[in-house]
Amino acid sequence: MIGIKQFRINKMKKIILSLLLGGVVLTSCKKEEVTPEEIVTPTTESKVQIDSKTTISNKTVTLFADNTNLYTGANNLYVKVTDASGAAITNAMVMYMPMMQMTSMSHTCPVENPMYSSTLGMYKGLAVFIMSSDSGTWTLEVGVDGESVIFDLNVIESDTKMVGAYTGTDGITYFISLLRPVNWTVGMNDIEILIHKRESMMSFPSVNDFDVVMTPEMISMGHGSPNNVSPVFVSNGHYQGTVNYTMTGDWRLHFELSQNSTVIHSDAYLDILF
Amino acid sequence: MKIISCLIISCAVFYSLAQSDTSVVKNMLLEEVVIREVSFDGIKDQFKNNTQEHLLTDKMLENMSSVTLIKRGNYAQEPTIRGLNAGQINTTIDGMQMFGACTDRMDPISSYVEPINLESISLATGPNGSQFGSGIGGGLNFKLNKAKLNQKYVISGIAGVGFESNSNAFRFLGGIQISKKRFALQVNSIYREANDYYAGNRQKIDFSAYEKWNISGNAIFAVNTQNSIVLDYLQDDGRNIGYPALTMDVSFANAKAGAISHVLKRSGKTFYALETKVYYNYIDHAMDDTKRPAELVPMHMDMPGTSQTFGFYSNSDWRFGQNHFAKIKVNGYQNDLHAEMTMYPKAGKEMFMLTIPDTRRSILGLDVSDKWLVNKKVSLEYGGRVEVSRSEITTLMGRQTMTSFYNDDLVKDNLIWSAFLQSNYKINKQFSLHSGAARASRNPTLQEQYGFYLFNRMDNYDYLGNPDLKTETSWNFNLGASYSSKRVYVEAKLFAYFFSNYIAGLKLDDYSAMTIGASGVKQYSNLNSAVLTGFEVTGNYQLLKSLQFNTSNSFSYGEDGSHAALPFIPPFRSVNQLIYNLKGFKFNVEYIAAARQGHVDFERYGDSKSREFHIMNAGVSKSFKVNRFSYIIRFSANNIFDRVYFEHLDLMRISRQGRSFELNFTFGF
Ligand SMILES: [Cu+2]
Ligand SMILES: [Cu+2]
């Protein structure tokens, strides 16, 4: 009973308030400034074509990315496959095999094989480029139902540290990278990071059992931010959390990585600038 | 604008003809300092025996019995009433709501008015029928000077120049008035410039210089004998103002305020007066650290802020029978605050944040009060106010900023009310008693509600707002007695404020400070309770026909529910003055003293102890008339014994001015 009465009073209060405030709003030249900042939903048009190749059986494989350039760190890579007649093939078995050829050796990098997305009309996968093209030559071999084509890639060094290689206390090298695209604002932001390890030069599997503690820091001022939610594992090496940027500028995200309560690395970090 | 002009026109049309008004009912809860006597002979007579135009508004406030100033620099000191400050008191300019734009409280709105454009300053110490808003501890209203109509066409004016030795300060002032039967115009202006001042023992206080220019205009059009239209404009431009107690100075602090009012006066009628005003004001404020030595500036910053308010009020005065004088008022306003900070590190990208994230408050209030002359001995004054408000954030970036620490709805509606009852009992011709009770409430300020890492120099903490703050309320009680005879007037008052939901900053342990060097982060929160109590004794004694003694003494004591001393509470303070008139010369000697304040809580509020002090000032002025011109010259010496001292509310305990000599000259025609 008391609850209902309380509710009624609150409701009455609200009604009176809104009536009275209506008056104030009328007398005041209303000047609501809303700066729209829509989040761009990905469509085929928003992707940038990198290159196009033809397989032996005359299938056309076209490679797309989010930007004109590929950067060190995680990059979404999309391919569109069409047959000789130009019709899209939507059920092919598509594989990515990135490869970096350096003077003395060659290696691949963490990769996620593509899946067909009907909204995009393309196959969407991902590669984490751990070095830029300055130190070698990157290629991407795309396999389509047993055939393959090879793209030459140019990977540019990111402005900030978007991927880091850290050797854990267990002697294994781990790669931590930030999932793009990012559209940072002041305040709370969703964040997704990827963690992979190097098994061999040809194998970089995802790490799915880490506990992550994230601490943002504004290095030039020496302060942090409150209310961050450290990323937790979702699937396939992906960890999602929430990061709080109290102002724009240079931020460093520190990550403490541990596995079964054993600290693997106490200060892996990525750098942000916006 | 259309709506505004419609309002004016409909008011003008609705009320018509009668004669002018005479009945002015003195309010028991209001203390008034008259700066210029209302006179109809032009402004030259208004300054006769009076050089207040030369004073700083701060100096005038300082001598009011319940007012103490928070000092951050030699200029723009912030008034507190019995130690109550910021959102706890309601400060208005001619009834206009105006809010400082500075996040460091560098620009209390009293800094945007000058004695030359003021007619009076009225002070209330709790809810009453003469205010223009809600406040726990009453408020201050700076009444702007009004041009005076005259049957004959008269042009009058004043001009003045002043010099002060301690800070090498100059001022130039001027005013002109054109009076006609149905039209009058008055324009006043003052320019001030001061260099760094010296505390006692010739100790220079760096970054204490300032420069400002103020102009105000007022025009009256008498539509007929009952109706007039009044226009007001005020502009104040501050430049390069130093704040030795803060880490930054001000490059500019500009305020513009304009108002149009309709005034109706119908003497002898039940509904005998109505004043309706529509106003707008805009404050633009920018802080500056470029004049500070590089080693004291860890990082260069720009910190601009703006505040704009538009609003209206309509005050009506009623007289019912012989014994009831009632007032009904409606007021509303909308205030928008924006403050931002850009930081430039020596290496790396600049950083940007909103410190007041584009906040807005809209308010609508209704006041009803009555003064009832019950019988020859007893009078009562009672009334109340209801106020609804909405607080919100108007930009996307502002709302995103708030997600840093707050997830709920940012739009907050509130309803607050206050009520008061004041009684006056005249025992006999000499003695009277008065007592009163009031229930007061206030909204949190927009800074308290939505502030984002606002640095407080006093306790060295960054402050976060709290959108969930509850209304701060208090029960106020006062009890007083006065004695008046031909030569003596003495009044003693006891007061107490019992707070609920007292708003104060509480530490947030796991937050890291944003400001370089700050001790941590606090968030505004409601404390269950707090108490403020004290007394005031004022008096004057006409010793001889030409010798008068005035005294004003006050004491406050405050603590919160956990017995921690409240901050900004002035200790016992006494202002005493002897005035002697001899053949057109007017001598005055002033003795100001304050006790030490040891009742402080550094841990919770960052307040530190302060020492007692004793200051002597003296002055002499001479006014004379040659033909139709009048002249007044005043010479004064302040802090004659060059004492090194500071007051309890002075931030960072920076010493006040040492000995200074002042010479003012004013000319009127
Ligand atoms: Cu910062
Ligand atoms: Cu400021």
PDB file of N, CA and C in Angstrom, chain A residues 13 16-18 20-21 23-37 185-188 218 220-227 244-250 273-274, chain B residues 1 3 299 308 310 333-334 343 345 347-353 360 362-364 388-390 394-397 399-401 403-405 413-415 452-453 511-514 516:
ATOM      1  N   LYS A  13       4.079  14.303  -8.681  1.00  0.00           N
ATOM      2  CA  LYS A  13       5.184  15.258  -8.656  1.00  0.00           C
ATOM      3  C   LYS A  13       5.746  15.436 -10.064  1.00  0.00           C
ATOM      4  N   ILE A  16       3.260  17.437 -12.271  1.00  0.00           N
ATOM      5  CA  ILE A  16       3.297  18.866 -11.940  1.00  0.00           C
ATOM      6  C   ILE A  16       4.572  19.487 -12.482  1.00  0.00           C
ATOM      7  N   LEU A  17       5.663  18.793 -12.243  1.00  0.00           N
ATOM      8  CA  LEU A  17       6.962  19.282 -12.697  1.00  0.00           C
ATOM      9  C   LEU A  17       6.988  19.510 -14.192  1.00  0.00           C
ATOM     10  N   SER A  18       6.503  18.503 -14.915  1.00  0.00           N
ATOM     11  CA  SER A  18       6.623  18.627 -16.362  1.00  0.00           C
ATOM     12  C   SER A  18       5.708  19.728 -16.888  1.00  0.00           C
ATOM     13  N   LEU A  20       4.868  22.498 -15.229  1.00  0.00           N
ATOM     14  CA  LEU A  20       5.486  23.776 -14.905  1.00  0.00           C
ATOM     15  C   LEU A  20       6.702  24.033 -15.775  1.00  0.00           C
ATOM     16  N   LEU A  21       7.482  22.993 -15.963  1.00  0.00           N
ATOM     17  CA  LEU A  21       8.694  23.166 -16.765  1.00  0.00           C
ATOM     18  C   LEU A  21       8.364  23.439 -18.212  1.00  0.00           C
ATOM     19  N   GLY A  23       6.268  25.385 -19.157  1.00  0.00           N
ATOM     20  CA  GLY A  23       6.187  26.840 -19.210  1.00  0.00           C
ATOM     21  C   GLY A  23       7.547  27.484 -19.397  1.00  0.00           C
ATOM     22  N   VAL A  24       8.513  27.004 -18.639  1.00  0.00           N
ATOM     23  CA  VAL A  24       9.858  27.590 -18.742  1.00  0.00           C
ATOM     24  C   VAL A  24      10.417  27.382 -20.130  1.00  0.00           C
ATOM     25  N   VAL A  25      10.234  26.180 -20.631  1.00  0.00           N
ATOM     26  CA  VAL A  25      10.792  25.863 -21.942  1.00  0.00           C
ATOM     27  C   VAL A  25      10.174  26.763 -23.010  1.00  0.00           C
ATOM     28  N   LEU A  26       8.878  27.040 -22.843  1.00  0.00           N
ATOM     29  CA  LEU A  26       8.214  27.912 -23.808  1.00  0.00           C
ATOM     30  C   LEU A  26       8.815  29.298 -23.832  1.00  0.00           C
ATOM     31  N   THR A  27       9.066  29.838 -22.624  1.00  0.00           N
ATOM     32  CA  THR A  27       9.572  31.202 -22.567  1.00  0.00           C
ATOM     33  C   THR A  27      11.017  31.286 -23.028  1.00  0.00           C
ATOM     34  N   SER A  28      11.706  30.166 -22.999  1.00  0.00           N
ATOM     35  CA  SER A  28      13.109  30.220 -23.366  1.00  0.00           C
ATOM     36  C   SER A  28      13.274  29.778 -24.817  1.00  0.00           C
ATOM     37  N   CYS A  29      14.055  30.550 -25.538  1.00  0.00           N
ATOM     38  CA  CYS A  29      14.326  30.180 -26.924  1.00  0.00           C
ATOM     39  C   CYS A  29      15.075  28.860 -26.898  1.00  0.00           C
ATOM     40  N   LYS A  30      14.411  27.810 -27.241  1.00  0.00           N
ATOM     41  CA  LYS A  30      15.013  26.487 -27.122  1.00  0.00           C
ATOM     42  C   LYS A  30      16.100  26.290 -28.183  1.00  0.00           C
ATOM     43  N   LYS A  31      17.243  25.903 -27.716  1.00  0.00           N
ATOM     44  CA  LYS A  31      18.377  25.789 -28.614  1.00  0.00           C
ATOM     45  C   LYS A  31      19.132  24.507 -28.303  1.00  0.00           C
ATOM     46  N   GLU A  32      18.471  23.412 -28.520  1.00  0.00           N
ATOM     47  CA  GLU A  32      19.060  22.110 -28.214  1.00  0.00           C
ATOM     48  C   GLU A  32      20.094  21.777 -29.276  1.00  0.00           C
ATOM     49  N   GLU A  33      21.334  21.702 -28.850  1.00  0.00           N
ATOM     50  CA  GLU A  33      22.351  21.349 -29.825  1.00  0.00           C
ATOM     51  C   GLU A  33      22.727  19.882 -29.651  1.00  0.00           C
ATOM     52  N   VAL A  34      22.437  19.131 -30.628  1.00  0.00           N
ATOM     53  CA  VAL A  34      22.791  17.723 -30.588  1.00  0.00           C
ATOM     54  C   VAL A  34      23.731  17.450 -31.750  1.00  0.00           C
ATOM     55  N   THR A  35      24.926  17.081 -31.396  1.00  0.00           N
ATOM     56  CA  THR A  35      25.901  16.794 -32.426  1.00  0.00           C
ATOM     57  C   THR A  35      25.769  15.328 -32.788  1.00  0.00           C
ATOM     58  N   PRO A  36      25.247  15.022 -33.954  1.00  0.00           N
ATOM     59  CA  PRO A  36      25.067  13.614 -34.270  1.00  0.00           C
ATOM     60  C   PRO A  36      26.412  12.960 -34.621  1.00  0.00           C
ATOM     61  N   GLU A  37      26.628  11.856 -34.036  1.00  0.00           N
ATOM     62  CA  GLU A  37      27.880  11.157 -34.293  1.00  0.00           C
ATOM     63  C   GLU A  37      27.536   9.680 -34.477  1.00  0.00           C
ATOM     64  N   THR A 185      35.423   7.844 -27.949  1.00  0.00           N
ATOM     65  CA  THR A 185      34.864   9.103 -27.458  1.00  0.00           C
ATOM     66  C   THR A 185      35.335   9.271 -26.020  1.00  0.00           C
ATOM     67  N   VAL A 186      35.179  10.495 -25.506  1.00  0.00           N
ATOM     68  CA  VAL A 186      35.438  10.701 -24.090  1.00  0.00           C
ATOM     69  C   VAL A 186      34.345   9.971 -23.319  1.00  0.00           C
ATOM     70  N   GLY A 187      34.717   9.362 -22.218  1.00  0.00           N
ATOM     71  CA  GLY A 187      33.749   8.595 -21.423  1.00  0.00           C
ATOM     72  C   GLY A 187      33.956   7.106 -21.643  1.00  0.00           C
ATOM     73  N   MET A 188      32.889   6.351 -21.472  1.00  0.00           N
ATOM     74  CA  MET A 188      32.976   4.898 -21.556  1.00  0.00           C
ATOM     75  C   MET A 188      32.951   4.400 -23.001  1.00  0.00           C
ATOM     76  N   MET A 218      47.121   7.905 -18.544  1.00  0.00           N
ATOM     77  CA  MET A 218      47.460   9.008 -19.427  1.00  0.00           C
ATOM     78  C   MET A 218      48.889   9.379 -19.083  1.00  0.00           C
ATOM     79  N   SER A 220      51.280  11.373 -20.231  1.00  0.00           N
ATOM     80  CA  SER A 220      51.835  12.720 -20.113  1.00  0.00           C
ATOM     81  C   SER A 220      51.370  13.420 -18.845  1.00  0.00           C
ATOM     82  N   MET A 221      50.303  12.912 -18.194  1.00  0.00           N
ATOM     83  CA  MET A 221      49.846  13.539 -16.957  1.00  0.00           C
ATOM     84  C   MET A 221      49.993  12.625 -15.754  1.00  0.00           C
ATOM     85  N   GLY A 222      50.160  11.336 -16.011  1.00  0.00           N
ATOM     86  CA  GLY A 222      50.356  10.399 -14.902  1.00  0.00           C
ATOM     87  C   GLY A 222      49.086  10.016 -14.173  1.00  0.00           C
ATOM     88  N   HIS A 223      47.935  10.197 -14.823  1.00  0.00           N
ATOM     89  CA  HIS A 223      46.711   9.786 -14.136  1.00  0.00           C
ATOM     90  C   HIS A 223      46.040   8.634 -14.855  1.00  0.00           C
ATOM     91  N   GLY A 224      45.121   7.989 -14.190  1.00  0.00           N
ATOM     92  CA  GLY A 224      44.352   6.911 -14.782  1.00  0.00           C
ATOM     93  C   GLY A 224      42.911   7.315 -14.942  1.00  0.00           C
ATOM     94  N   SER A 225      42.031   6.339 -14.932  1.00  0.00           N
ATOM     95  CA  SER A 225      40.607   6.640 -15.004  1.00  0.00           C
ATOM     96  C   SER A 225      39.859   5.594 -14.205  1.00  0.00           C
ATOM     97  N   PRO A 226      38.692   5.966 -13.680  1.00  0.00           N
ATOM     98  CA  PRO A 226      37.949   5.034 -12.841  1.00  0.00           C
ATOM     99  C   PRO A 226      36.972   4.173 -13.645  1.00  0.00           C
ATOM    100  N   ASN A 227      36.423   3.180 -12.994  1.00  0.00           N
ATOM    101  CA  ASN A 227      35.279   2.398 -13.493  1.00  0.00           C
ATOM    102  C   ASN A 227      35.533   1.624 -14.787  1.00  0.00           C
ATOM    103  N   ASN A 244      37.484   3.599 -19.977  1.00  0.00           N
ATOM    104  CA  ASN A 244      37.021   4.945 -19.652  1.00  0.00           C
ATOM    105  C   ASN A 244      38.119   5.955 -19.988  1.00  0.00           C
ATOM    106  N   TYR A 245      37.840   6.810 -20.966  1.00  0.00           N
ATOM    107  CA  TYR A 245      38.783   7.895 -21.275  1.00  0.00           C
ATOM    108  C   TYR A 245      38.198   9.183 -20.724  1.00  0.00           C
ATOM    109  N   THR A 246      38.835   9.737 -19.689  1.00  0.00           N
ATOM    110  CA  THR A 246      38.276  10.958 -19.093  1.00  0.00           C
ATOM    111  C   THR A 246      38.560  12.193 -19.937  1.00  0.00           C
ATOM    112  N   MET A 247      39.483  12.074 -20.892  1.00  0.00           N
ATOM    113  CA  MET A 247      39.769  13.206 -21.781  1.00  0.00           C
ATOM    114  C   MET A 247      40.363  12.660 -23.073  1.00  0.00           C
ATOM    115  N   THR A 248      40.472  13.502 -24.074  1.00  0.00           N
ATOM    116  CA  THR A 248      41.126  13.059 -25.299  1.00  0.00           C
ATOM    117  C   THR A 248      42.639  13.169 -25.099  1.00  0.00           C
ATOM    118  N   GLY A 249      43.399  12.510 -25.958  1.00  0.00           N
ATOM    119  CA  GLY A 249      44.852  12.593 -25.872  1.00  0.00           C
ATOM    120  C   GLY A 249      45.476  11.210 -25.980  1.00  0.00           C
ATOM    121  N   ASP A 250      46.694  11.091 -25.449  1.00  0.00           N
ATOM    122  CA  ASP A 250      47.423   9.818 -25.511  1.00  0.00           C
ATOM    123  C   ASP A 250      47.094   8.971 -24.291  1.00  0.00           C
ATOM    124  N   LEU A 273      45.495   6.854 -29.253  1.00  0.00           N
ATOM    125  CA  LEU A 273      45.541   8.299 -29.434  1.00  0.00           C
ATOM    126  C   LEU A 273      44.255   8.739 -30.123  1.00  0.00           C
ATOM    127  N   PHE A 274      43.587   9.699 -29.536  1.00  0.00           N
ATOM    128  CA  PHE A 274      42.406  10.235 -30.213  1.00  0.00           C
ATOM    129  C   PHE A 274      42.141  11.658 -29.789  1.00  0.00           C
TER     130      PHE A 274
ATOM    131  N   MET B   1      12.128  35.507 -28.498  1.00  0.00           N
ATOM    132  CA  MET B   1      12.068  36.962 -28.433  1.00  0.00           C
ATOM    133  C   MET B   1      10.652  37.459 -28.651  1.00  0.00           C
ATOM    134  N   ILE B   3       7.924  35.933 -27.902  1.00  0.00           N
ATOM    135  CA  ILE B   3       7.149  35.703 -26.682  1.00  0.00           C
ATOM    136  C   ILE B   3       7.450  36.789 -25.670  1.00  0.00           C
ATOM    137  N   MET B 299      52.306  21.940 -16.763  1.00  0.00           N
ATOM    138  CA  MET B 299      51.775  21.754 -18.108  1.00  0.00           C
ATOM    139  C   MET B 299      50.896  22.948 -18.458  1.00  0.00           C
ATOM    140  N   GLN B 308      25.549  31.389 -19.581  1.00  0.00           N
ATOM    141  CA  GLN B 308      24.524  32.300 -20.067  1.00  0.00           C
ATOM    142  C   GLN B 308      23.198  31.992 -19.399  1.00  0.00           C
ATOM    143  N   PHE B 310      19.056  33.258 -19.340  1.00  0.00           N
ATOM    144  CA  PHE B 310      17.983  34.191 -19.591  1.00  0.00           C
ATOM    145  C   PHE B 310      16.789  33.842 -18.736  1.00  0.00           C
ATOM    146  N   TYR B 333      14.129  31.028 -14.934  1.00  0.00           N
ATOM    147  CA  TYR B 333      15.324  31.299 -15.737  1.00  0.00           C
ATOM    148  C   TYR B 333      15.883  30.000 -16.269  1.00  0.00           C
ATOM    149  N   GLN B 334      16.771  30.139 -17.214  1.00  0.00           N
ATOM    150  CA  GLN B 334      17.490  28.988 -17.737  1.00  0.00           C
ATOM    151  C   GLN B 334      18.950  29.358 -17.804  1.00  0.00           C
ATOM    152  N   MET B 343      44.953  20.674 -22.474  1.00  0.00           N
ATOM    153  CA  MET B 343      46.269  20.597 -21.849  1.00  0.00           C
ATOM    154  C   MET B 343      47.307  20.325 -22.918  1.00  0.00           C
ATOM    155  N   PRO B 345      50.920  18.969 -23.329  1.00  0.00           N
ATOM    156  CA  PRO B 345      52.129  18.379 -22.743  1.00  0.00           C
ATOM    157  C   PRO B 345      53.363  18.808 -23.545  1.00  0.00           C
ATOM    158  N   ALA B 347      55.639  16.953 -24.647  1.00  0.00           N
ATOM    159  CA  ALA B 347      55.714  16.043 -25.788  1.00  0.00           C
ATOM    160  C   ALA B 347      54.370  15.350 -25.889  1.00  0.00           C
ATOM    161  N   GLY B 348      53.970  15.038 -27.085  1.00  0.00           N
ATOM    162  CA  GLY B 348      52.710  14.309 -27.240  1.00  0.00           C
ATOM    163  C   GLY B 348      51.563  15.228 -27.596  1.00  0.00           C
ATOM    164  N   LYS B 349      50.441  14.573 -27.837  1.00  0.00           N
ATOM    165  CA  LYS B 349      49.288  15.307 -28.337  1.00  0.00           C
ATOM    166  C   LYS B 349      48.595  16.077 -27.219  1.00  0.00           C
ATOM    167  N   GLU B 350      47.941  17.172 -27.599  1.00  0.00           N
ATOM    168  CA  GLU B 350      47.180  17.921 -26.600  1.00  0.00           C
ATOM    169  C   GLU B 350      46.001  17.088 -26.123  1.00  0.00           C
ATOM    170  N   MET B 351      45.532  17.439 -24.940  1.00  0.00           N
ATOM    171  CA  MET B 351      44.426  16.681 -24.357  1.00  0.00           C
ATOM    172  C   MET B 351      43.259  17.624 -24.123  1.00  0.00           C
ATOM    173  N   PHE B 352      42.076  17.094 -24.238  1.00  0.00           N
ATOM    174  CA  PHE B 352      40.888  17.943 -24.124  1.00  0.00           C
ATOM    175  C   PHE B 352      39.844  17.269 -23.260  1.00  0.00           C
ATOM    176  N   MET B 353      39.194  18.039 -22.451  1.00  0.00           N
ATOM    177  CA  MET B 353      38.066  17.509 -21.679  1.00  0.00           C
ATOM    178  C   MET B 353      37.096  18.623 -21.326  1.00  0.00           C
ATOM    179  N   ARG B 360      22.673  22.431 -18.109  1.00  0.00           N
ATOM    180  CA  ARG B 360      21.605  23.423 -18.174  1.00  0.00           C
ATOM    181  C   ARG B 360      20.673  23.233 -16.988  1.00  0.00           C
ATOM    182  N   SER B 362      16.860  24.763 -15.677  1.00  0.00           N
ATOM    183  CA  SER B 362      15.687  25.607 -15.889  1.00  0.00           C
ATOM    184  C   SER B 362      14.897  25.612 -14.594  1.00  0.00           C
ATOM    185  N   ILE B 363      14.456  26.781 -14.241  1.00  0.00           N
ATOM    186  CA  ILE B 363      13.772  26.927 -12.955  1.00  0.00           C
ATOM    187  C   ILE B 363      12.519  27.763 -13.104  1.00  0.00           C
ATOM    188  N   LEU B 364      11.499  27.376 -12.369  1.00  0.00           N
ATOM    189  CA  LEU B 364      10.303  28.204 -12.285  1.00  0.00           C
ATOM    190  C   LEU B 364       9.893  28.234 -10.820  1.00  0.00           C
ATOM    191  N   VAL B 388      10.293  24.604  -9.044  1.00  0.00           N
ATOM    192  CA  VAL B 388      10.550  23.361  -9.770  1.00  0.00           C
ATOM    193  C   VAL B 388      11.749  23.600 -10.665  1.00  0.00           C
ATOM    194  N   SER B 389      12.518  22.565 -10.867  1.00  0.00           N
ATOM    195  CA  SER B 389      13.699  22.750 -11.690  1.00  0.00           C
ATOM    196  C   SER B 389      13.988  21.491 -12.477  1.00  0.00           C
ATOM    197  N   ARG B 390      14.648  21.700 -13.586  1.00  0.00           N
ATOM    198  CA  ARG B 390      15.155  20.582 -14.373  1.00  0.00           C
ATOM    199  C   ARG B 390      16.624  20.851 -14.631  1.00  0.00           C
ATOM    200  N   THR B 394      23.242  19.124 -22.332  1.00  0.00           N
ATOM    201  CA  THR B 394      22.650  19.428 -23.628  1.00  0.00           C
ATOM    202  C   THR B 394      23.438  18.897 -24.820  1.00  0.00           C
ATOM    203  N   THR B 395      24.634  18.411 -24.627  1.00  0.00           N
ATOM    204  CA  THR B 395      25.380  17.931 -25.794  1.00  0.00           C
ATOM    205  C   THR B 395      25.748  16.458 -25.639  1.00  0.00           C
ATOM    206  N   LEU B 396      25.965  15.844 -26.783  1.00  0.00           N
ATOM    207  CA  LEU B 396      26.342  14.434 -26.788  1.00  0.00           C
ATOM    208  C   LEU B 396      27.684  14.244 -26.084  1.00  0.00           C
ATOM    209  N   MET B 397      28.621  15.148 -26.368  1.00  0.00           N
ATOM    210  CA  MET B 397      29.929  15.000 -25.740  1.00  0.00           C
ATOM    211  C   MET B 397      29.814  15.128 -24.222  1.00  0.00           C
ATOM    212  N   ARG B 399      27.216  14.305 -22.433  1.00  0.00           N
ATOM    213  CA  ARG B 399      26.629  13.067 -21.897  1.00  0.00           C
ATOM    214  C   ARG B 399      27.652  11.931 -21.900  1.00  0.00           C
ATOM    215  N   GLN B 400      28.466  11.895 -22.971  1.00  0.00           N
ATOM    216  CA  GLN B 400      29.502  10.843 -23.023  1.00  0.00           C
ATOM    217  C   GLN B 400      30.507  11.026 -21.904  1.00  0.00           C
ATOM    218  N   THR B 401      30.838  12.285 -21.638  1.00  0.00           N
ATOM    219  CA  THR B 401      31.781  12.562 -20.552  1.00  0.00           C
ATOM    220  C   THR B 401      31.254  11.995 -19.241  1.00  0.00           C
ATOM    221  N   THR B 403      29.452   9.480 -18.730  1.00  0.00           N
ATOM    222  CA  THR B 403      29.474   8.018 -18.623  1.00  0.00           C
ATOM    223  C   THR B 403      30.715   7.538 -17.883  1.00  0.00           C
ATOM    224  N   SER B 404      31.711   8.400 -17.769  1.00  0.00           N
ATOM    225  CA  SER B 404      32.920   8.048 -17.027  1.00  0.00           C
ATOM    226  C   SER B 404      32.620   7.620 -15.603  1.00  0.00           C
ATOM    227  N   PHE B 405      31.601   8.203 -15.013  1.00  0.00           N
ATOM    228  CA  PHE B 405      31.339   7.840 -13.622  1.00  0.00           C
ATOM    229  C   PHE B 405      29.859   7.739 -13.287  1.00  0.00           C
ATOM    230  N   ASP B 413      14.864  16.163 -12.313  1.00  0.00           N
ATOM    231  CA  ASP B 413      13.831  17.128 -11.960  1.00  0.00           C
ATOM    232  C   ASP B 413      13.772  17.230 -10.446  1.00  0.00           C
ATOM    233  N   ASN B 414      13.472  18.402  -9.988  1.00  0.00           N
ATOM    234  CA  ASN B 414      13.428  18.566  -8.533  1.00  0.00           C
ATOM    235  C   ASN B 414      12.365  19.588  -8.168  1.00  0.00           C
ATOM    236  N   LEU B 415      11.807  19.390  -7.004  1.00  0.00           N
ATOM    237  CA  LEU B 415      10.837  20.333  -6.471  1.00  0.00           C
ATOM    238  C   LEU B 415      11.307  20.698  -5.070  1.00  0.00           C
ATOM    239  N   PHE B 452      33.230  17.822 -13.510  1.00  0.00           N
ATOM    240  CA  PHE B 452      34.095  16.728 -13.943  1.00  0.00           C
ATOM    241  C   PHE B 452      35.540  17.092 -13.641  1.00  0.00           C
ATOM    242  N   TYR B 453      36.066  16.540 -12.573  1.00  0.00           N
ATOM    243  CA  TYR B 453      37.436  16.806 -12.132  1.00  0.00           C
ATOM    244  C   TYR B 453      37.705  18.298 -11.968  1.00  0.00           C
ATOM    245  N   TYR B 511      39.985   6.367  -6.992  1.00  0.00           N
ATOM    246  CA  TYR B 511      40.045   7.248  -8.153  1.00  0.00           C
ATOM    247  C   TYR B 511      41.396   7.955  -8.165  1.00  0.00           C
ATOM    248  N   SER B 512      41.971   8.109  -9.356  1.00  0.00           N
ATOM    249  CA  SER B 512      43.240   8.827  -9.407  1.00  0.00           C
ATOM    250  C   SER B 512      42.988  10.258  -9.850  1.00  0.00           C
ATOM    251  N   ALA B 513      43.704  11.181  -9.219  1.00  0.00           N
ATOM    252  CA  ALA B 513      43.513  12.611  -9.491  1.00  0.00           C
ATOM    253  C   ALA B 513      43.904  12.928 -10.921  1.00  0.00           C
ATOM    254  N   MET B 514      43.190  13.836 -11.521  1.00  0.00           N
ATOM    255  CA  MET B 514      43.500  14.264 -12.879  1.00  0.00           C
ATOM    256  C   MET B 514      44.527  15.391 -12.844  1.00  0.00           C
ATOM    257  N   ILE B 516      47.620  17.487 -12.039  1.00  0.00           N
ATOM    258  CA  ILE B 516      48.966  17.104 -11.645  1.00  0.00           C
ATOM    259  C   ILE B 516      49.247  17.671 -10.260  1.00  0.00           C
TER     260      ILE B 516
END
